[in-house]
PDB file of C-alpha atoms and ligand atoms in Angstrom:
ATOM      1  CA  MET A   1       2.607  -8.821  34.104  1.00  0.00           C
ATOM      2  CA  ASN A   2       4.094 -12.002  32.667  1.00  0.00           C
ATOM      3  CA  MET A   3       5.866 -12.158  29.328  1.00  0.00           C
ATOM      4  CA  GLY A   4       3.116 -12.658  26.710  1.00  0.00           C
ATOM      5  CA  ASP A   5       0.271 -11.195  28.777  1.00  0.00           C
ATOM      6  CA  PHE A   6       0.108  -8.035  26.679  1.00  0.00           C
ATOM      7  CA  VAL A   7       0.441  -9.709  23.297  1.00  0.00           C
ATOM      8  CA  ASN A   8      -2.290 -12.248  24.127  1.00  0.00           C
ATOM      9  CA  ASP A   9      -4.662  -9.626  25.520  1.00  0.00           C
ATOM     10  CA  GLN A  10      -7.421  -9.564  22.859  1.00  0.00           C
ATOM     11  CA  SER A  11      -9.306  -6.687  24.501  1.00  0.00           C
ATOM     12  CA  LEU A  12      -6.179  -4.508  24.349  1.00  0.00           C
ATOM     13  CA  LYS A  13      -6.055  -5.174  20.593  1.00  0.00           C
ATOM     14  CA  GLN A  14      -9.525  -3.613  20.275  1.00  0.00           C
ATOM     15  CA  GLN A  15      -8.354  -0.291  21.659  1.00  0.00           C
ATOM     16  CA  GLY A  16      -6.991   2.836  20.011  1.00  0.00           C
ATOM     17  CA  ILE A  17      -4.452   2.439  17.243  1.00  0.00           C
ATOM     18  CA  LEU A  18      -3.980  -1.257  18.067  1.00  0.00           C
ATOM     19  CA  LYS A  19      -7.474  -1.930  16.720  1.00  0.00           C
ATOM     20  CA  SER A  20      -6.522  -0.777  13.220  1.00  0.00           C
ATOM     21  CA  ILE A  21      -3.090  -2.395  13.360  1.00  0.00           C
ATOM     22  CA  TYR A  22      -4.768  -5.753  13.907  1.00  0.00           C
ATOM     23  CA  SER A  23      -7.849  -5.284  11.716  1.00  0.00           C
ATOM     24  CA  ARG A  24      -6.186  -3.831   8.595  1.00  0.00           C
ATOM     25  CA  ARG A  25      -6.131  -6.268   5.675  1.00  0.00           C
ATOM     26  CA  SER A  26      -4.975  -6.051   2.082  1.00  0.00           C
ATOM     27  CA  VAL A  27      -8.427  -5.760   0.557  1.00  0.00           C
ATOM     28  CA  ARG A  28      -8.719  -7.170  -2.965  1.00  0.00           C
ATOM     29  CA  ALA A  29     -12.492  -6.989  -3.476  1.00  0.00           C
ATOM     30  CA  TYR A  30     -14.309  -3.671  -3.447  1.00  0.00           C
ATOM     31  CA  ALA A  31     -17.958  -2.630  -3.418  1.00  0.00           C
ATOM     32  CA  PRO A  32     -19.038  -0.385  -6.306  1.00  0.00           C
ATOM     33  CA  THR A  33     -19.780   2.398  -3.772  1.00  0.00           C
ATOM     34  CA  PRO A  34     -17.246   5.181  -4.379  1.00  0.00           C
ATOM     35  CA  VAL A  35     -15.091   6.563  -1.562  1.00  0.00           C
ATOM     36  CA  ASP A  36     -16.553   9.802  -0.261  1.00  0.00           C
ATOM     37  CA  ASP A  37     -14.135  12.483  -1.546  1.00  0.00           C
ATOM     38  CA  ALA A  38     -14.482  14.263   1.802  1.00  0.00           C
ATOM     39  CA  GLU A  39     -12.650  11.337   3.441  1.00  0.00           C
ATOM     40  CA  LEU A  40      -9.526  11.610   1.303  1.00  0.00           C
ATOM     41  CA  PRO A  41      -8.060  14.720   3.028  1.00  0.00           C
ATOM     42  CA  LEU A  42      -8.147  12.803   6.338  1.00  0.00           C
ATOM     43  CA  LEU A  43      -6.152   9.947   4.788  1.00  0.00           C
ATOM     44  CA  LEU A  44      -3.574  12.334   3.309  1.00  0.00           C
ATOM     45  CA  ASP A  45      -3.351  14.280   6.565  1.00  0.00           C
ATOM     46  CA  ALA A  46      -2.761  11.061   8.509  1.00  0.00           C
ATOM     47  CA  ALA A  47      -0.088  10.156   5.953  1.00  0.00           C
ATOM     48  CA  VAL A  48       1.848  13.412   6.375  1.00  0.00           C
ATOM     49  CA  HIS A  49       1.886  12.961  10.146  1.00  0.00           C
ATOM     50  CA  ALA A  50       4.355  10.090   9.746  1.00  0.00           C
ATOM     51  CA  PRO A  51       7.887  10.558  11.052  1.00  0.00           C
ATOM     52  CA  THR A  52      10.166  12.133   8.473  1.00  0.00           C
ATOM     53  CA  ALA A  53      13.955  12.053   8.438  1.00  0.00           C
ATOM     54  CA  MET A  54      15.509  15.490   8.970  1.00  0.00           C
ATOM     55  CA  HIS A  55      11.964  16.813   8.680  1.00  0.00           C
ATOM     56  CA  GLU A  56      12.234  16.722   4.886  1.00  0.00           C
ATOM     57  CA  GLU A  57       8.606  15.731   4.237  1.00  0.00           C
ATOM     58  CA  PRO A  58       9.562  14.404   0.798  1.00  0.00           C
ATOM     59  CA  TRP A  59       6.093  13.082  -0.055  1.00  0.00           C
ATOM     60  CA  ALA A  60       3.458  14.239  -2.505  1.00  0.00           C
ATOM     61  CA  PHE A  61       0.299  12.527  -3.674  1.00  0.00           C
ATOM     62  CA  VAL A  62      -1.443  11.705  -6.914  1.00  0.00           C
ATOM     63  CA  ILE A  63      -5.068  10.594  -6.745  1.00  0.00           C
ATOM     64  CA  VAL A  64      -6.573   8.679  -9.653  1.00  0.00           C
ATOM     65  CA  GLN A  65     -10.325   8.056  -9.751  1.00  0.00           C
ATOM     66  CA  ASP A  66     -10.758   7.937 -13.520  1.00  0.00           C
ATOM     67  CA  ALA A  67     -11.984   4.361 -14.072  1.00  0.00           C
ATOM     68  CA  ARG A  68     -10.852   4.251 -17.710  1.00  0.00           C
ATOM     69  CA  LEU A  69      -7.385   5.490 -16.814  1.00  0.00           C
ATOM     70  CA  LEU A  70      -7.131   2.922 -13.999  1.00  0.00           C
ATOM     71  CA  GLN A  71      -8.166   0.157 -16.388  1.00  0.00           C
ATOM     72  CA  ARG A  72      -5.646   1.278 -18.993  1.00  0.00           C
ATOM     73  CA  LEU A  73      -2.838   1.556 -16.429  1.00  0.00           C
ATOM     74  CA  SER A  74      -3.720  -1.918 -15.184  1.00  0.00           C
ATOM     75  CA  GLU A  75      -3.372  -3.334 -18.720  1.00  0.00           C
ATOM     76  CA  ILE A  76      -0.015  -1.570 -19.126  1.00  0.00           C
ATOM     77  CA  ALA A  77       1.293  -2.600 -15.713  1.00  0.00           C
ATOM     78  CA  LYS A  78       0.547  -6.338 -15.870  1.00  0.00           C
ATOM     79  CA  PRO A  79       3.062  -7.321 -18.624  1.00  0.00           C
ATOM     80  CA  VAL A  80       5.599  -4.813 -17.254  1.00  0.00           C
ATOM     81  CA  PHE A  81       5.504  -6.563 -13.879  1.00  0.00           C
ATOM     82  CA  ILE A  82       5.695 -10.079 -15.371  1.00  0.00           C
ATOM     83  CA  GLU A  83       8.758  -8.967 -17.349  1.00  0.00           C
ATOM     84  CA  GLU A  84      10.276  -7.377 -14.253  1.00  0.00           C
ATOM     85  CA  VAL A  85       9.842 -10.532 -12.169  1.00  0.00           C
ATOM     86  CA  SER A  86      11.243 -12.775 -14.928  1.00  0.00           C
ATOM     87  CA  ARG A  87      14.237 -10.454 -15.377  1.00  0.00           C
ATOM     88  CA  ARG A  88      14.929 -10.878 -11.669  1.00  0.00           C
ATOM     89  CA  GLY A  89      14.885 -14.650 -12.285  1.00  0.00           C
ATOM     90  CA  ALA A  90      12.323 -15.258  -9.556  1.00  0.00           C
ATOM     91  CA  HIS A  91      10.867 -18.353 -11.261  1.00  0.00           C
ATOM     92  CA  GLY A  92       8.878 -19.494  -8.222  1.00  0.00           C
ATOM     93  CA  ASN A  93       7.160 -16.130  -8.206  1.00  0.00           C
ATOM     94  CA  ILE A  94       6.333 -16.269 -11.906  1.00  0.00           C
ATOM     95  CA  ARG A  95       4.084 -19.289 -11.379  1.00  0.00           C
ATOM     96  CA  SER A  96       2.222 -17.410  -8.657  1.00  0.00           C
ATOM     97  CA  LEU A  97       1.790 -14.542 -11.156  1.00  0.00           C
ATOM     98  CA  GLU A  98      -0.275 -16.504 -13.665  1.00  0.00           C
ATOM     99  CA  HIS A  99      -3.313 -14.345 -12.917  1.00  0.00           C
ATOM    100  CA  PHE A 100      -1.369 -11.317 -14.205  1.00  0.00           C
ATOM    101  CA  SER A 101      -1.790 -12.753 -17.723  1.00  0.00           C
ATOM    102  CA  ARG A 102      -5.559 -13.070 -17.399  1.00  0.00           C
ATOM    103  CA  ALA A 103      -7.567 -10.476 -19.299  1.00  0.00           C
ATOM    104  CA  ASP A 104     -10.057 -10.154 -16.451  1.00  0.00           C
ATOM    105  CA  PHE A 105      -7.414  -9.489 -13.769  1.00  0.00           C
ATOM    106  CA  ASN A 106      -7.285  -5.861 -12.703  1.00  0.00           C
ATOM    107  CA  ILE A 107      -4.028  -4.990 -10.980  1.00  0.00           C
ATOM    108  CA  PHE A 108      -5.915  -2.424  -8.860  1.00  0.00           C
ATOM    109  CA  HIS A 109      -8.475  -5.039  -7.814  1.00  0.00           C
ATOM    110  CA  GLY A 110     -11.306  -2.934  -9.237  1.00  0.00           C
ATOM    111  CA  ALA A 111     -10.923  -0.211  -6.590  1.00  0.00           C
ATOM    112  CA  GLY A 112     -12.238   3.179  -7.623  1.00  0.00           C
ATOM    113  CA  THR A 113      -9.472   5.206  -5.983  1.00  0.00           C
ATOM    114  CA  LEU A 114      -5.713   4.924  -6.324  1.00  0.00           C
ATOM    115  CA  ILE A 115      -3.506   7.103  -4.136  1.00  0.00           C
ATOM    116  CA  ILE A 116       0.095   7.203  -5.303  1.00  0.00           C
ATOM    117  CA  ILE A 117       2.586   8.318  -2.682  1.00  0.00           C
ATOM    118  CA  CYS A 118       5.483   9.904  -4.515  1.00  0.00           C
ATOM    119  CA  ALA A 119       8.849  11.136  -3.263  1.00  0.00           C
ATOM    120  CA  ARG A 120      10.869  14.088  -4.403  1.00  0.00           C
ATOM    121  CA  GLN A 121      14.139  12.553  -5.529  1.00  0.00           C
ATOM    122  CA  GLN A 122      16.224  13.708  -2.626  1.00  0.00           C
ATOM    123  CA  GLY A 123      17.650  12.340   0.579  1.00  0.00           C
ATOM    124  CA  SER A 124      18.425   8.722   1.310  1.00  0.00           C
ATOM    125  CA  PHE A 125      15.414   8.415   3.633  1.00  0.00           C
ATOM    126  CA  ALA A 126      12.752   9.662   1.207  1.00  0.00           C
ATOM    127  CA  ALA A 127      11.454   6.168   0.470  1.00  0.00           C
ATOM    128  CA  ALA A 128      11.400   5.278   4.179  1.00  0.00           C
ATOM    129  CA  ASP A 129       9.380   8.408   4.930  1.00  0.00           C
ATOM    130  CA  CYS A 130       6.902   7.593   2.173  1.00  0.00           C
ATOM    131  CA  TRP A 131       6.411   4.025   3.412  1.00  0.00           C
ATOM    132  CA  LEU A 132       5.769   5.293   6.928  1.00  0.00           C
ATOM    133  CA  ALA A 133       3.222   7.693   5.423  1.00  0.00           C
ATOM    134  CA  ALA A 134       1.726   4.742   3.542  1.00  0.00           C
ATOM    135  CA  GLU A 135       1.138   2.771   6.732  1.00  0.00           C
ATOM    136  CA  ASN A 136      -0.402   5.806   8.434  1.00  0.00           C
ATOM    137  CA  LEU A 137      -2.744   6.219   5.464  1.00  0.00           C
ATOM    138  CA  MET A 138      -3.777   2.567   5.525  1.00  0.00           C
ATOM    139  CA  LEU A 139      -4.401   2.526   9.271  1.00  0.00           C
ATOM    140  CA  ALA A 140      -6.440   5.740   9.029  1.00  0.00           C
ATOM    141  CA  ALA A 141      -8.471   4.195   6.198  1.00  0.00           C
ATOM    142  CA  ASP A 142      -9.142   1.121   8.308  1.00  0.00           C
ATOM    143  CA  ALA A 143     -10.244   3.317  11.212  1.00  0.00           C
ATOM    144  CA  ILE A 144     -12.974   4.883   9.035  1.00  0.00           C
ATOM    145  CA  GLY A 145     -14.100   1.584   7.519  1.00  0.00           C
ATOM    146  CA  LEU A 146     -12.218   1.746   4.214  1.00  0.00           C
ATOM    147  CA  GLY A 147     -10.091  -1.010   2.739  1.00  0.00           C
ATOM    148  CA  THR A 148      -6.670  -0.540   1.162  1.00  0.00           C
ATOM    149  CA  CYS A 149      -4.025  -2.537  -0.665  1.00  0.00           C
ATOM    150  CA  VAL A 150      -0.487  -1.603  -1.656  1.00  0.00           C
ATOM    151  CA  ILE A 151       0.025  -2.233  -5.393  1.00  0.00           C
ATOM    152  CA  GLY A 152       3.782  -2.605  -5.603  1.00  0.00           C
ATOM    153  CA  SER A 153       3.393  -4.439  -8.908  1.00  0.00           C
ATOM    154  CA  ALA A 154       2.326  -1.176 -10.568  1.00  0.00           C
ATOM    155  CA  VAL A 155       5.311   0.965  -9.483  1.00  0.00           C
ATOM    156  CA  SER A 156       7.386   0.635 -12.684  1.00  0.00           C
ATOM    157  CA  ALA A 157       4.470   1.205 -15.025  1.00  0.00           C
ATOM    158  CA  LEU A 158       3.286   4.228 -13.034  1.00  0.00           C
ATOM    159  CA  ASN A 159       6.808   5.678 -13.042  1.00  0.00           C
ATOM    160  CA  ALA A 160       6.813   5.335 -16.824  1.00  0.00           C
ATOM    161  CA  HIS A 161       3.615   7.427 -17.061  1.00  0.00           C
ATOM    162  CA  LYS A 162       4.512  10.397 -14.863  1.00  0.00           C
ATOM    163  CA  GLU A 163       3.397  13.017 -17.346  1.00  0.00           C
ATOM    164  CA  GLU A 164      -0.044  11.493 -17.804  1.00  0.00           C
ATOM    165  CA  LEU A 165      -0.369  11.200 -14.017  1.00  0.00           C
ATOM    166  CA  GLY A 166       0.510  14.859 -13.560  1.00  0.00           C
ATOM    167  CA  MET A 167       3.775  14.040 -11.747  1.00  0.00           C
ATOM    168  CA  PRO A 168       6.715  16.375 -12.265  1.00  0.00           C
ATOM    169  CA  PHE A 169       9.808  14.529 -13.526  1.00  0.00           C
ATOM    170  CA  GLU A 170      11.734  14.930 -10.245  1.00  0.00           C
ATOM    171  CA  TYR A 171       9.179  12.847  -8.333  1.00  0.00           C
ATOM    172  CA  SER A 172       9.145   9.046  -8.241  1.00  0.00           C
ATOM    173  CA  VAL A 173       6.396   6.634  -7.370  1.00  0.00           C
ATOM    174  CA  ILE A 174       7.034   4.924  -4.051  1.00  0.00           C
ATOM    175  CA  ALA A 175       3.746   3.515  -2.773  1.00  0.00           C
ATOM    176  CA  PRO A 176       0.635   3.072  -4.920  1.00  0.00           C
ATOM    177  CA  ILE A 177      -2.290   2.267  -2.617  1.00  0.00           C
ATOM    178  CA  VAL A 178      -5.824   1.458  -3.695  1.00  0.00           C
ATOM    179  CA  VAL A 179      -8.620   2.585  -1.406  1.00  0.00           C
ATOM    180  CA  GLY A 180     -12.261   1.626  -1.404  1.00  0.00           C
ATOM    181  CA  VAL A 181     -15.288   0.360   0.424  1.00  0.00           C
ATOM    182  CA  PRO A 182     -14.557  -3.327   1.117  1.00  0.00           C
ATOM    183  CA  GLY A 183     -16.746  -5.717  -0.862  1.00  0.00           C
ATOM    184  CA  GLY A 184     -16.887  -8.181   2.028  1.00  0.00           C
ATOM    185  CA  GLU A 185     -14.770  -9.643   4.784  1.00  0.00           C
ATOM    186  CA  THR A 186     -11.071 -10.215   4.143  1.00  0.00           C
ATOM    187  CA  ARG A 187      -9.493 -12.907   6.257  1.00  0.00           C
ATOM    188  CA  ALA A 188      -6.366 -12.085   8.207  1.00  0.00           C
ATOM    189  CA  THR A 189      -3.126 -13.493   6.872  1.00  0.00           C
ATOM    190  CA  SER A 190      -0.830 -15.197   9.335  1.00  0.00           C
ATOM    191  CA  ARG A 191       2.458 -13.891  10.628  1.00  0.00           C
ATOM    192  CA  ASN A 192       5.447 -15.643  12.086  1.00  0.00           C
ATOM    193  CA  LYS A 193       6.313 -14.745  15.632  1.00  0.00           C
ATOM    194  CA  PRO A 194       8.838 -11.908  15.911  1.00  0.00           C
ATOM    195  CA  VAL A 195      12.387 -13.212  15.798  1.00  0.00           C
ATOM    196  CA  ILE A 196      14.262 -11.652  18.689  1.00  0.00           C
ATOM    197  CA  LEU A 197      17.929 -12.017  17.884  1.00  0.00           C
ATOM    198  CA  SER A 198      19.018 -10.728  21.231  1.00  0.00           C
ATOM    199  CA  TRP A 199      17.600  -8.864  24.214  1.00  0.00           C
ATOM    200  CA  LYS A 200      20.391  -7.510  26.310  1.00  0.00           C
ATOM    201  CA  LYS A 201      19.599  -6.166  29.747  1.00  0.00           C
TER     202      LYS A 201
HETATM  203  C1  FMN B   1       5.697  -3.273  -0.803  1.00  0.00           C
HETATM  204  C2  FMN B   1       4.415  -4.049  -0.957  1.00  0.00           C
HETATM  205  C3  FMN B   1       3.953  -4.337  -2.229  1.00  0.00           C
HETATM  206  C4  FMN B   1       2.745  -5.023  -2.395  1.00  0.00           C
HETATM  207  N1  FMN B   1       2.264  -5.215  -3.654  1.00  0.00           N
HETATM  208  C5  FMN B   1       1.063  -5.828  -3.838  1.00  0.00           C
HETATM  209  C6  FMN B   1       0.513  -5.949  -5.136  1.00  0.00           C
HETATM  210  O1  FMN B   1       1.090  -5.549  -6.136  1.00  0.00           O
HETATM  211  N2  FMN B   1      -0.711  -6.510  -5.253  1.00  0.00           N
HETATM  212  C7  FMN B   1      -1.410  -6.973  -4.161  1.00  0.00           C
HETATM  213  O2  FMN B   1      -2.522  -7.463  -4.323  1.00  0.00           O
HETATM  214  N3  FMN B   1      -0.899  -6.878  -2.895  1.00  0.00           N
HETATM  215  C8  FMN B   1       0.311  -6.315  -2.718  1.00  0.00           C
HETATM  216  N4  FMN B   1       0.821  -6.146  -1.443  1.00  0.00           N
HETATM  217  C9  FMN B   1       0.069  -6.645  -0.292  1.00  0.00           C
HETATM  218  C10 FMN B   1       0.705  -7.911   0.312  1.00  0.00           C
HETATM  219  O3  FMN B   1       0.503  -8.982  -0.560  1.00  0.00           O
HETATM  220  C11 FMN B   1       0.052  -8.148   1.696  1.00  0.00           C
HETATM  221  O4  FMN B   1       0.395  -7.072   2.544  1.00  0.00           O
HETATM  222  C12 FMN B   1       0.495  -9.462   2.346  1.00  0.00           C
HETATM  223  O5  FMN B   1       0.044 -10.572   1.624  1.00  0.00           O
HETATM  224  C13 FMN B   1      -0.018  -9.573   3.788  1.00  0.00           C
HETATM  225  O6  FMN B   1      -1.426  -9.478   3.836  1.00  0.00           O
HETATM  226  P1  FMN B   1      -2.170  -8.360   4.710  1.00  0.00           P
HETATM  227  O7  FMN B   1      -1.711  -7.015   4.217  1.00  0.00           O
HETATM  228  O8  FMN B   1      -3.634  -8.574   4.483  1.00  0.00           O
HETATM  229  O9  FMN B   1      -1.778  -8.578   6.127  1.00  0.00           O
HETATM  230  C14 FMN B   1       2.024  -5.478  -1.257  1.00  0.00           C
HETATM  231  C15 FMN B   1       2.498  -5.177   0.025  1.00  0.00           C
HETATM  232  C16 FMN B   1       3.668  -4.468   0.180  1.00  0.00           C
HETATM  233  C17 FMN B   1       4.151  -4.120   1.559  1.00  0.00           C
END
C-alpha cells in the first residue's frame, strides 16, 4: 500500500465505525418527529463504553425533552453566552454571534431531546472522559439515523440551573448534545489535512 491509499479509499469509509465517523454532521435542523425513547439507552450505553482514565467513569446524564423547558433554557442561555464571549474579548466571534440576539433563534436548534453529559467533580481527566463519551454517543446516534449537535454555548447557563435540571451540586455540565431526527441533509464541513509535526522511525 502506498501512503494515502487508505485515506483516499472511499469504500473503506463506508465500512464499520468509519462510516459514522465520516457521515456524522452537526445537525441544526430537526424534523418534528420525536426520538423514540427506546433508542436513548443505546446512545447512553455507547457513551459509557468510552475509555475512562483510571476507570473512574465520572459521567452521568440528564435528559431534557420538555419543550417548554428547552425553550426557556434557550432564552436564558443566549444572552449568557453573548456576555461570556464579549468578556473573553473575542470580538471577531461576537459578529458571528448576531443570530444569538434574534428572538427566533433557538440555541438547541429546535431539537426535541437534549442529553447533558455531566461529570462528578473529581479527577483531572473527568472532562476528557466525558468528551470521549460524547463522541461515542454522537457516532452511535449517526449509526441509527439520528442527528446530533454539541451545544457548548449552553454550558454556563445549564450549570447555573442544576437544581431545575435535577443535577446534584457536585456534578458539572460538560457536554450538552441535542439529538433528533434530521430535518434534511446537512452538508459536510471541511477539515484541514492533519498536521504531522514529526514521524520518527
Ligand atoms: C466543544 C464544542 C462546542 C460546540 N458548540 C456548538 C454550539 O453551541 N452550537 C452549535 O450549533 N454547534 C456547536 N458545535 C458544533 C461545531 O460548530 C461543529 O462541530 C463544527 O462546525 C464542525 O462541523 P461538523 O460537526 O458538522 O463536522 C460545537 C462543537 C464542539 C466540539
